[in-house]
Short mmCIF file of C-alpha atoms and ligand atoms in Angstrom, two decimals:
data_model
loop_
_atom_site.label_atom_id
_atom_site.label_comp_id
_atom_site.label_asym_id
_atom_site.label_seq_id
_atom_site.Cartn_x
_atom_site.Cartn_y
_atom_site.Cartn_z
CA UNK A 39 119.68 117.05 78.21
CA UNK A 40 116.79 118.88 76.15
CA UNK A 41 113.77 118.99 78.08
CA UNK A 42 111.69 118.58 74.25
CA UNK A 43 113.85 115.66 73.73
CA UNK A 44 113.44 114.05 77.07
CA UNK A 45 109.90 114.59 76.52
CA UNK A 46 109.62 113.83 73.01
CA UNK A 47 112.32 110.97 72.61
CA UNK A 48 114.08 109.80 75.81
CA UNK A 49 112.92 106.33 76.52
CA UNK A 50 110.32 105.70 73.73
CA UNK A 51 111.85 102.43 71.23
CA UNK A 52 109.22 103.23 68.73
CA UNK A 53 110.54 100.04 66.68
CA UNK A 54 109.78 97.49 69.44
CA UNK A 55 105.78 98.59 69.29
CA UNK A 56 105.24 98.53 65.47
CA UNK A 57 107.00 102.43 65.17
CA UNK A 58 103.51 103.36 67.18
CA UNK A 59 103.82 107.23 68.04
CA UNK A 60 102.00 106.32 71.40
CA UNK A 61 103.61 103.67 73.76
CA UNK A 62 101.94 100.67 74.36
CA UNK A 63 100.30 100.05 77.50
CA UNK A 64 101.92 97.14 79.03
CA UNK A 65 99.12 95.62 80.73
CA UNK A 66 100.99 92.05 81.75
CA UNK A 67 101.91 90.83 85.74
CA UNK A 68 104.31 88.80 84.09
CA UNK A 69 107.14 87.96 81.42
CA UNK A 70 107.61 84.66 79.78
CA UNK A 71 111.24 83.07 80.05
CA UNK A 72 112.42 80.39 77.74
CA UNK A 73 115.93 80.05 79.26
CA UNK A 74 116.77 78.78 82.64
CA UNK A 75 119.59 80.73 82.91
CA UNK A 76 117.68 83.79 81.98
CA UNK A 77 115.39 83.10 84.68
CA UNK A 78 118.24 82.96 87.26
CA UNK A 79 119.34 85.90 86.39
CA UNK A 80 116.22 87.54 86.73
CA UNK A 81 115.89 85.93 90.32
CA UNK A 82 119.61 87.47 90.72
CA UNK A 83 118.79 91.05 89.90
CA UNK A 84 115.06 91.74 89.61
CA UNK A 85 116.59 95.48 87.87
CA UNK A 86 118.14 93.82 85.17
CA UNK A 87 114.89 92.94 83.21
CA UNK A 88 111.60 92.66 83.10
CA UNK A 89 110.39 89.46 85.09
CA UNK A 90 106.98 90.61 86.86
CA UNK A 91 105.30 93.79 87.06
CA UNK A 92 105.36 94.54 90.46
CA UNK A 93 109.52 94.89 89.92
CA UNK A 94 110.05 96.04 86.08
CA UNK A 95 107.33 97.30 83.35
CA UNK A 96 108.29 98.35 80.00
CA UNK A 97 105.40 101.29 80.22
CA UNK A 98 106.78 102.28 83.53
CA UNK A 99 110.55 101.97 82.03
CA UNK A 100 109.98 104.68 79.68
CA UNK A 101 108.33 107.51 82.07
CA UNK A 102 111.49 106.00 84.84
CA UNK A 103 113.62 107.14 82.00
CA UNK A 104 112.03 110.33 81.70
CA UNK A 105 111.66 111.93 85.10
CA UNK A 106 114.98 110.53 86.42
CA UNK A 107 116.63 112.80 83.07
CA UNK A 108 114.34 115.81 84.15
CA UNK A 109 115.37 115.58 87.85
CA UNK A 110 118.83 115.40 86.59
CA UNK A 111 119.26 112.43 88.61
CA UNK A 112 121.07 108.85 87.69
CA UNK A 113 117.78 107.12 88.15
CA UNK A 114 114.21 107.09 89.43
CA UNK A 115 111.39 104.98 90.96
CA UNK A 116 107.46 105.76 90.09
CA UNK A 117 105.42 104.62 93.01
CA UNK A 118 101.79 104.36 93.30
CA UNK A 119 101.57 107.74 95.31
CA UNK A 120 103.75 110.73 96.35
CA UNK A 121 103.22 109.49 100.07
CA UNK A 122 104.65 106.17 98.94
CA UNK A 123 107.34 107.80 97.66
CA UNK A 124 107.57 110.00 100.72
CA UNK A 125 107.32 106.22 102.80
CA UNK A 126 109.93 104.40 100.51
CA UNK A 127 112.63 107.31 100.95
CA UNK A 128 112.56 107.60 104.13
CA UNK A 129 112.35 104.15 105.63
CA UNK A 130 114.84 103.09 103.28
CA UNK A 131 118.08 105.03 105.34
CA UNK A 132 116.95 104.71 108.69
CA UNK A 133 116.91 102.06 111.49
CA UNK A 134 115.88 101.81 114.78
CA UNK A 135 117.67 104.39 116.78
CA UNK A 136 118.16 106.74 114.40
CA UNK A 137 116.82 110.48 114.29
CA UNK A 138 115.54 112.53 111.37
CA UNK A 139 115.07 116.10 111.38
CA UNK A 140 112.35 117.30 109.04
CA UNK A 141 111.07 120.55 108.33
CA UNK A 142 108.70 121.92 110.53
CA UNK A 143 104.93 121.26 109.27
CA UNK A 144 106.06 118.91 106.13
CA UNK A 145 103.29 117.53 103.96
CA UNK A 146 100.42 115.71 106.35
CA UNK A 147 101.25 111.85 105.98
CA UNK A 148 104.70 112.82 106.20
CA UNK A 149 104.23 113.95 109.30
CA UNK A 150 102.44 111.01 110.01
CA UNK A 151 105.11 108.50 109.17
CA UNK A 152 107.76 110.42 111.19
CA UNK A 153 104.96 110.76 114.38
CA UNK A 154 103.06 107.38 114.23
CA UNK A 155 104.62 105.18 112.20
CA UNK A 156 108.43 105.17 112.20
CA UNK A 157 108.17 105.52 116.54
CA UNK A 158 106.61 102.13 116.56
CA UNK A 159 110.46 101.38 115.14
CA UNK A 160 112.49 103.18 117.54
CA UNK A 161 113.07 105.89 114.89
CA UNK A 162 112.36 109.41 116.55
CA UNK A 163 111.88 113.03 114.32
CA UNK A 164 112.42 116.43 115.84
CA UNK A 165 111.33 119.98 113.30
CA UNK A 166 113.05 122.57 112.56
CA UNK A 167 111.61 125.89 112.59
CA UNK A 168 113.37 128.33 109.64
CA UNK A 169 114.83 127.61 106.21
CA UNK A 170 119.35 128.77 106.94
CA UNK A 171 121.67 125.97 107.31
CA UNK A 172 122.77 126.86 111.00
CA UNK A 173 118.86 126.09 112.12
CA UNK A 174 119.53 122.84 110.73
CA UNK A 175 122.48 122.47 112.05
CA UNK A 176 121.81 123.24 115.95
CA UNK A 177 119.47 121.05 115.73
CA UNK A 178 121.78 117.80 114.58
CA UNK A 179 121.88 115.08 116.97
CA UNK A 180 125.12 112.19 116.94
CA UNK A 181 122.53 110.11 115.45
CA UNK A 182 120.75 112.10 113.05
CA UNK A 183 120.54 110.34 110.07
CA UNK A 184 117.93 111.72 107.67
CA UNK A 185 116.99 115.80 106.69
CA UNK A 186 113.04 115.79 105.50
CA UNK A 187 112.82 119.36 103.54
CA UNK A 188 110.04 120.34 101.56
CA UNK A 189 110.46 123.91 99.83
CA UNK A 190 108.27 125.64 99.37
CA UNK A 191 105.95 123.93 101.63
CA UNK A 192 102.46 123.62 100.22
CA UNK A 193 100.34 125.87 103.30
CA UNK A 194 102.93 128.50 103.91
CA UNK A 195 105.38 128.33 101.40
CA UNK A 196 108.35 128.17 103.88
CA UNK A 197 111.32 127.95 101.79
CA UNK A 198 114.83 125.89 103.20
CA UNK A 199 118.46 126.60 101.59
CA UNK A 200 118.79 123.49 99.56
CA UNK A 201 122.26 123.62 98.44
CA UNK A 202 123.23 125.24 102.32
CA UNK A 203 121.31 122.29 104.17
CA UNK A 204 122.64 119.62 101.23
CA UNK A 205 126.27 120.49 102.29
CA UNK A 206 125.77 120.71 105.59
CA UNK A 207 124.33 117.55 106.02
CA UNK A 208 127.06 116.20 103.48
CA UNK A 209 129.65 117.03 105.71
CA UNK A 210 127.88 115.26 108.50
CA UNK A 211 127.19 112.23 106.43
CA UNK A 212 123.81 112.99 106.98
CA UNK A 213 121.06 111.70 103.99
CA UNK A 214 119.00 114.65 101.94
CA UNK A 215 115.61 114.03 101.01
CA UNK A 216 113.67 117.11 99.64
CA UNK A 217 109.80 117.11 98.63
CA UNK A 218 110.10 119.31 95.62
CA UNK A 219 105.94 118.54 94.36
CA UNK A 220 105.69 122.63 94.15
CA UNK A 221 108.06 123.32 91.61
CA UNK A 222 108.74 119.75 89.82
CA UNK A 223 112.20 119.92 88.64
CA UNK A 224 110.94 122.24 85.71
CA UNK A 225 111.21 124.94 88.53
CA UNK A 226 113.84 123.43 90.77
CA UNK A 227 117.01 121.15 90.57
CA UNK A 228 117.23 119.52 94.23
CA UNK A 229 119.97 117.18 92.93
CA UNK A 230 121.70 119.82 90.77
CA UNK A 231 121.88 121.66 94.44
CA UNK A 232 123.59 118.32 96.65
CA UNK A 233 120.28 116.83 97.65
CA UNK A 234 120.08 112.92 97.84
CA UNK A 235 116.83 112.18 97.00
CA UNK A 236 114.25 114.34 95.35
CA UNK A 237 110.42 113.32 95.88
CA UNK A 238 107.63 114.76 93.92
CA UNK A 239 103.60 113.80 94.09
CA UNK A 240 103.26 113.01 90.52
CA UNK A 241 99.16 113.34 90.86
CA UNK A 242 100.06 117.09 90.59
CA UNK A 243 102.03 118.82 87.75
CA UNK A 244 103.12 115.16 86.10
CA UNK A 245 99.73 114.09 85.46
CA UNK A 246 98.02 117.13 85.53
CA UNK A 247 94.78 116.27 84.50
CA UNK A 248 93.19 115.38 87.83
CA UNK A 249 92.80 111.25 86.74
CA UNK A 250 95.68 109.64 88.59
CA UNK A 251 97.80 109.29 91.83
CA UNK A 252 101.43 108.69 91.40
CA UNK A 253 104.89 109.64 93.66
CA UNK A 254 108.91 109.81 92.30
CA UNK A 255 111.73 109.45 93.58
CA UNK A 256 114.91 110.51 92.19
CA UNK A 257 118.56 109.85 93.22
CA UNK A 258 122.03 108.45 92.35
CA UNK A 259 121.83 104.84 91.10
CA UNK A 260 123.17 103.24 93.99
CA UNK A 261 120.25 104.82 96.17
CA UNK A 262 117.36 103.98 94.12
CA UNK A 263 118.66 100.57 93.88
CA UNK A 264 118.90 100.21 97.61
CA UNK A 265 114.72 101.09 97.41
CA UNK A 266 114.13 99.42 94.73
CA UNK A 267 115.28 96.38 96.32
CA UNK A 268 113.91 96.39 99.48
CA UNK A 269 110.89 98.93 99.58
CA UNK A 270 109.77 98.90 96.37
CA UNK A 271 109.21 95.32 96.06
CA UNK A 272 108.47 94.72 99.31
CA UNK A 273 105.57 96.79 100.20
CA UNK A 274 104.95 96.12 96.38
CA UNK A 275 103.71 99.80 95.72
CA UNK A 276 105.07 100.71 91.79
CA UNK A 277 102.96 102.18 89.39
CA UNK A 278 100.78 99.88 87.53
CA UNK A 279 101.40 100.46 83.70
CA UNK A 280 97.67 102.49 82.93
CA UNK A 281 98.81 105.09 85.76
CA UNK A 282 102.59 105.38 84.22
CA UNK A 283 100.74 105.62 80.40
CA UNK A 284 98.31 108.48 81.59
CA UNK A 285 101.80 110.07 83.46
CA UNK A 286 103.77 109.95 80.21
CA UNK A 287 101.06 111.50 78.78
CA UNK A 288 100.77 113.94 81.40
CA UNK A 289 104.35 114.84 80.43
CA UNK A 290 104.04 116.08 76.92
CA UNK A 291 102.21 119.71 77.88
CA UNK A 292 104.30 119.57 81.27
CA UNK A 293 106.35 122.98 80.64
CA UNK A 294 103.31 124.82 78.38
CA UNK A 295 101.12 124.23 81.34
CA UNK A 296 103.01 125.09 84.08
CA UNK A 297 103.94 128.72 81.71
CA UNK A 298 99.97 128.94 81.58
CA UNK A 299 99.57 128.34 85.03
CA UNK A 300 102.67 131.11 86.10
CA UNK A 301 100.51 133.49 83.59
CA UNK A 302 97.45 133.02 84.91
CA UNK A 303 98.66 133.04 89.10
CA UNK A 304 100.21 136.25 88.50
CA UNK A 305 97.20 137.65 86.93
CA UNK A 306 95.10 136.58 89.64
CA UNK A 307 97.34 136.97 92.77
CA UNK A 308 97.54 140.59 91.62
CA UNK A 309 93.57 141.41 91.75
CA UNK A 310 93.69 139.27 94.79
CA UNK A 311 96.44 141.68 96.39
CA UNK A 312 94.09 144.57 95.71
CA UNK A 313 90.84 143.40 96.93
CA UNK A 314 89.49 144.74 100.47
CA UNK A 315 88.71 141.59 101.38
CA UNK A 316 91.89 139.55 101.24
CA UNK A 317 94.34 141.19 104.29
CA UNK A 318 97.69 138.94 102.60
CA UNK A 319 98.57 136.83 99.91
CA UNK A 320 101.10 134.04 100.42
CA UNK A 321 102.87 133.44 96.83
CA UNK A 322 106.63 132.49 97.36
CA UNK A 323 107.58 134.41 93.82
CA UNK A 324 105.39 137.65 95.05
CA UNK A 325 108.28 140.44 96.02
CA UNK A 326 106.54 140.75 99.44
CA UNK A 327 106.51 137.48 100.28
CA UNK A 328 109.21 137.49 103.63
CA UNK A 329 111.03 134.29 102.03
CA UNK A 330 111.19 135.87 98.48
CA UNK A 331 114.95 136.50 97.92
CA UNK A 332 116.19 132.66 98.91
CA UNK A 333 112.93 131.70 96.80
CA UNK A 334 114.35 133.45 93.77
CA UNK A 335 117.68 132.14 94.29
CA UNK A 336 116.45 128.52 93.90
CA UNK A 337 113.89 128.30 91.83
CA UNK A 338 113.74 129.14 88.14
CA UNK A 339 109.79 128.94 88.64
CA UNK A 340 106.58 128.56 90.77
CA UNK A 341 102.55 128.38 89.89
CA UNK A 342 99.41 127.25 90.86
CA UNK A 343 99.00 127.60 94.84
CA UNK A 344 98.87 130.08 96.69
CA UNK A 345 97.13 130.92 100.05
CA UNK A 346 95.33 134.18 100.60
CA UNK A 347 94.18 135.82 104.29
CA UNK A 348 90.45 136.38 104.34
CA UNK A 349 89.73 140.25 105.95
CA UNK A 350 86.70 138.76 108.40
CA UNK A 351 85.95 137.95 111.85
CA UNK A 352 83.24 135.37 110.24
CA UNK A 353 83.86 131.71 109.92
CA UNK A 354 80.32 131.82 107.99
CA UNK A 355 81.87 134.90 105.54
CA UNK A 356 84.48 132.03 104.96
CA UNK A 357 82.07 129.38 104.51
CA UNK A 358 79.34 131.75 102.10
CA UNK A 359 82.81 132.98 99.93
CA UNK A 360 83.79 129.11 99.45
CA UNK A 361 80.03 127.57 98.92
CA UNK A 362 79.46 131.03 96.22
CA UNK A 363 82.26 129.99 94.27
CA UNK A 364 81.26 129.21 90.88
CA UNK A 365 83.70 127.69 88.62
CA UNK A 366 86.62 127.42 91.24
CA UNK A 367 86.12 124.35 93.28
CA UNK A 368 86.36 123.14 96.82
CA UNK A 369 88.41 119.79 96.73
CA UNK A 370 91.84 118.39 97.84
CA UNK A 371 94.65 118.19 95.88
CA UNK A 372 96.21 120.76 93.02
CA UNK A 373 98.13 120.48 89.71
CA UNK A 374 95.27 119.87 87.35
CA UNK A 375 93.52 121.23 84.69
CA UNK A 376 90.53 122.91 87.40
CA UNK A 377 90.71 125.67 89.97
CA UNK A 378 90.35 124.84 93.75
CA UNK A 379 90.02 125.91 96.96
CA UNK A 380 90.83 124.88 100.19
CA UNK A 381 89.67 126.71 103.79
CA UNK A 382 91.87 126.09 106.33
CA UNK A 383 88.74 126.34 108.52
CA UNK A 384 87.29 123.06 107.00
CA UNK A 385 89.62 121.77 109.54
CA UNK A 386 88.54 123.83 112.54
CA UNK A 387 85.62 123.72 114.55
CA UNK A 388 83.10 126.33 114.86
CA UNK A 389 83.73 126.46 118.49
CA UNK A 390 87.48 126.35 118.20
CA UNK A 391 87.45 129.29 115.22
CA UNK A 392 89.70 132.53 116.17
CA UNK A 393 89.60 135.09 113.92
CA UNK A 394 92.38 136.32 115.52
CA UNK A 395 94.37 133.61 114.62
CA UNK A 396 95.70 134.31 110.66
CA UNK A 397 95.95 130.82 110.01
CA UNK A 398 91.79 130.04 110.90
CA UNK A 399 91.28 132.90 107.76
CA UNK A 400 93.25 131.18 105.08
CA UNK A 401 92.43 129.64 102.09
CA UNK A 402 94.50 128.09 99.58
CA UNK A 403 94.07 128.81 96.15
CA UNK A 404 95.00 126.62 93.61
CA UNK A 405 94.94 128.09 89.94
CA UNK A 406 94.55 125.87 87.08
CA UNK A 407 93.84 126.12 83.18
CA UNK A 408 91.45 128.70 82.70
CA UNK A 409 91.50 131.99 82.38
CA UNK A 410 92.22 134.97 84.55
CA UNK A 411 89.03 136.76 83.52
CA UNK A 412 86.75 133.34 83.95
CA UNK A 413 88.93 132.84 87.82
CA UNK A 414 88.39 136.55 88.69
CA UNK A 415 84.67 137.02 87.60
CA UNK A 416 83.88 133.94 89.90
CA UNK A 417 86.30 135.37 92.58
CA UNK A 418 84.91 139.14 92.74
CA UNK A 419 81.09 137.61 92.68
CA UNK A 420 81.90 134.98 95.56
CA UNK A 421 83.29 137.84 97.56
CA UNK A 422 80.30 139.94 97.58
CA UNK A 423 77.87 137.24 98.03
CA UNK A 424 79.78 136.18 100.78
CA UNK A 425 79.53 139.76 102.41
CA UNK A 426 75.72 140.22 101.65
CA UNK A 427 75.00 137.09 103.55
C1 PLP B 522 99.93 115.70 97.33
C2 PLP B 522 101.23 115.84 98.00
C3 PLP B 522 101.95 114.74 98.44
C4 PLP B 522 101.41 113.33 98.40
O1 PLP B 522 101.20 112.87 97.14
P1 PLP B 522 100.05 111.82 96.77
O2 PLP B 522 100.31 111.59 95.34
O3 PLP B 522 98.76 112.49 97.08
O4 PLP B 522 100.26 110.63 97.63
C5 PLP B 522 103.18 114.95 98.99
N1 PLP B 522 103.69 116.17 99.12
C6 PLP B 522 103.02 117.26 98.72
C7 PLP B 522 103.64 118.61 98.89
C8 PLP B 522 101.77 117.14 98.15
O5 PLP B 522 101.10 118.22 97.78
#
């Protein structure tokens, strides 16, 4: 399908909202039956109409429409956040007694669910280190019932063989579930590859703009239905219709942003690459990057993050570079319209800090609309106030 058609088109029933070019936002909890019957059927099948908001929106049935045709994928769900998206996947294929084997260091509360949360249910998660298909596949278990990917991982960039690991684990009747938030599938097809069930945080490249928190999933019909039955409506955690308006909208500038972004990242990852003070860059499209060839191979794109090593022995060098920092700012999150920065070293103690240790230097570098000059200038003056200090 067109992507300007899906984006322009797919969905929108301009003639139901008075041929508005904007769709309404439906702000209703519920729908008004005047048949019995109709109402039956709505108890029957809460997907085969709209019958309370919690189930079925008409806002949220237009951006469903949208992402599940960008993913390629029969259908979708838009949840209130990517990690209920990451939470709805997942506990929807396994039960107590099964094992999932999930990339090694996958998104935090991913990690979370598979080391807290699903235990507490007998479910147990082992990691596998390396992206090949035979890592994944000495590490299957008889009762292995889930793969967790996430390529490229948002910290290192690790990149796993999707359409290797989706065939393998096919063969094994073993359930794919990819976190593809990096690349969205304007930069990667997980499903086009053999994965089940492609996740993205839509907070990120969908919306875009830094106002809203939103997850997808995307799968065959039959497995979306299976979440949309049970996990969707029971933990009750779908998009309410302002968040799904302000994601459509999101959606319009999707691929111009993300070619702005993939403009701009080169631009700055090269004067980053130069500069006396930055020992490596970490950019899964950079030639040097160790993973670069399977990167290539699967994705038609990548933008935005990428995680630089600082050249210091001086937690406080960190701390002067990241506090200097004009324009680029120090928050959570990525995807947006703004720069950002993240130190790894937020997350370390003084007393624990190693400068030895690579990781303790990094910093992860999100770049957003502006320019390459504007990033730069505030880059190249953070670095030298940082060193007078
Ligand atoms: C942000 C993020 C998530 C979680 O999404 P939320 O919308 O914040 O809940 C999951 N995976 C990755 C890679 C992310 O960056």
């Amino acid at each position: 399908m067109d992507l300007s058609y899906i984006i322009n088109e797919l969905g929108e029933e301009r003639e139901q909202y008075f041929n508005a070019m904007a769709p309404p936002i439906m702000q209703t909890s519920n729908f008004v039956f005047r048949k019995v019957d109709a109402l039956s059927k709505a108890f029957e099948d809460e997907m085969s109409g709209f019958l309370y908001s919690r189930g079925l929106n008409p806002t949220v049935e237009i951006l469903r429409k949208k992402l599940a045709a960008l993913d390629g994928a029969e259908d979708c769900l838009v949840l209130n956040s990517g990690a209920a998206a990451i939470f709805a996947a997942v506990v929807a294929n396994v039960k107590a007694g099964d094992h999932i084997l999930s990339v090694k260091k996958p998104y935090t509360w991913a990690e979370r669910l598979f080391s807290v949360l699903l235990p507490r249910f007998g479910v147990e998660t082992s990691y596998v280190e390396g992206g090949d298909a035979t890592d994944y596949a000495a590490a299957i278990r008889p009762n292995t019932r889930l793969i967790y990917l996430e390529t490229p991982n948002s910290w290192n960039f690790a990149i796993q063989d999707l359409k290797a690991i989706a065939e393998l684990a096919r063969s094994r009747g073993i359930l794919t579930v990819v976190d593809n938030s990096y690349c969205t599938p304007i930069y990667q097809q997980p499903i086009a590859l053999g994965i089940d069930l492609s996740i993205q945080s839509a907070t990120k490249y969908i919306g875009g703009h830094s106002d809203t928190v939103a997850g997808v999933i995307s799968g065959s019909g039959a497995l979306i239905r299976k979440i949309f039955d049970n996990e969707y409506l029971t933990v009750g955690s779908g998009i309410q219709p302002f968040n799904a308006w302000l994601l459509l909208r999101g959606l319009r500038t999707l691929p111009m942003r993300l070619e702005q972004v993939t403009q701009t990242t080169h631009q700055v990852l090269q004067y980053l690459k130069k500069h006396p003070k930055v020992e490596a860059c970490l950019f899964p499209l950079d030639p040097e990057f160790p993973d670069y060839e399977r990167a290539r191979k699967q994705m038609q794109g990548g933008c935005g993050l990428l995680t630089i090593v600082y050249k210091t022995d001086s937690r406080e060098e960190i701390i002067r570079f990241c506090e200097a920092l004009q324009h680029i700012y120090m928050a959570v999150s990525w995807g947006g319209h703004e720069s950002l920065i993240i130190p790894r070293c937020a997350g370390v103690s003084p007393a624990h800090f190693r400068a030895e240790k690579k990781e303790h230097r990094m910093l992860r570098l999100y770049v957003g609309q502006e320019s390459a000059d504007y990033l730069i200038a505030d880059l190249e003056q953070a670095f030298l106030a940082a060193a007078g200090g």
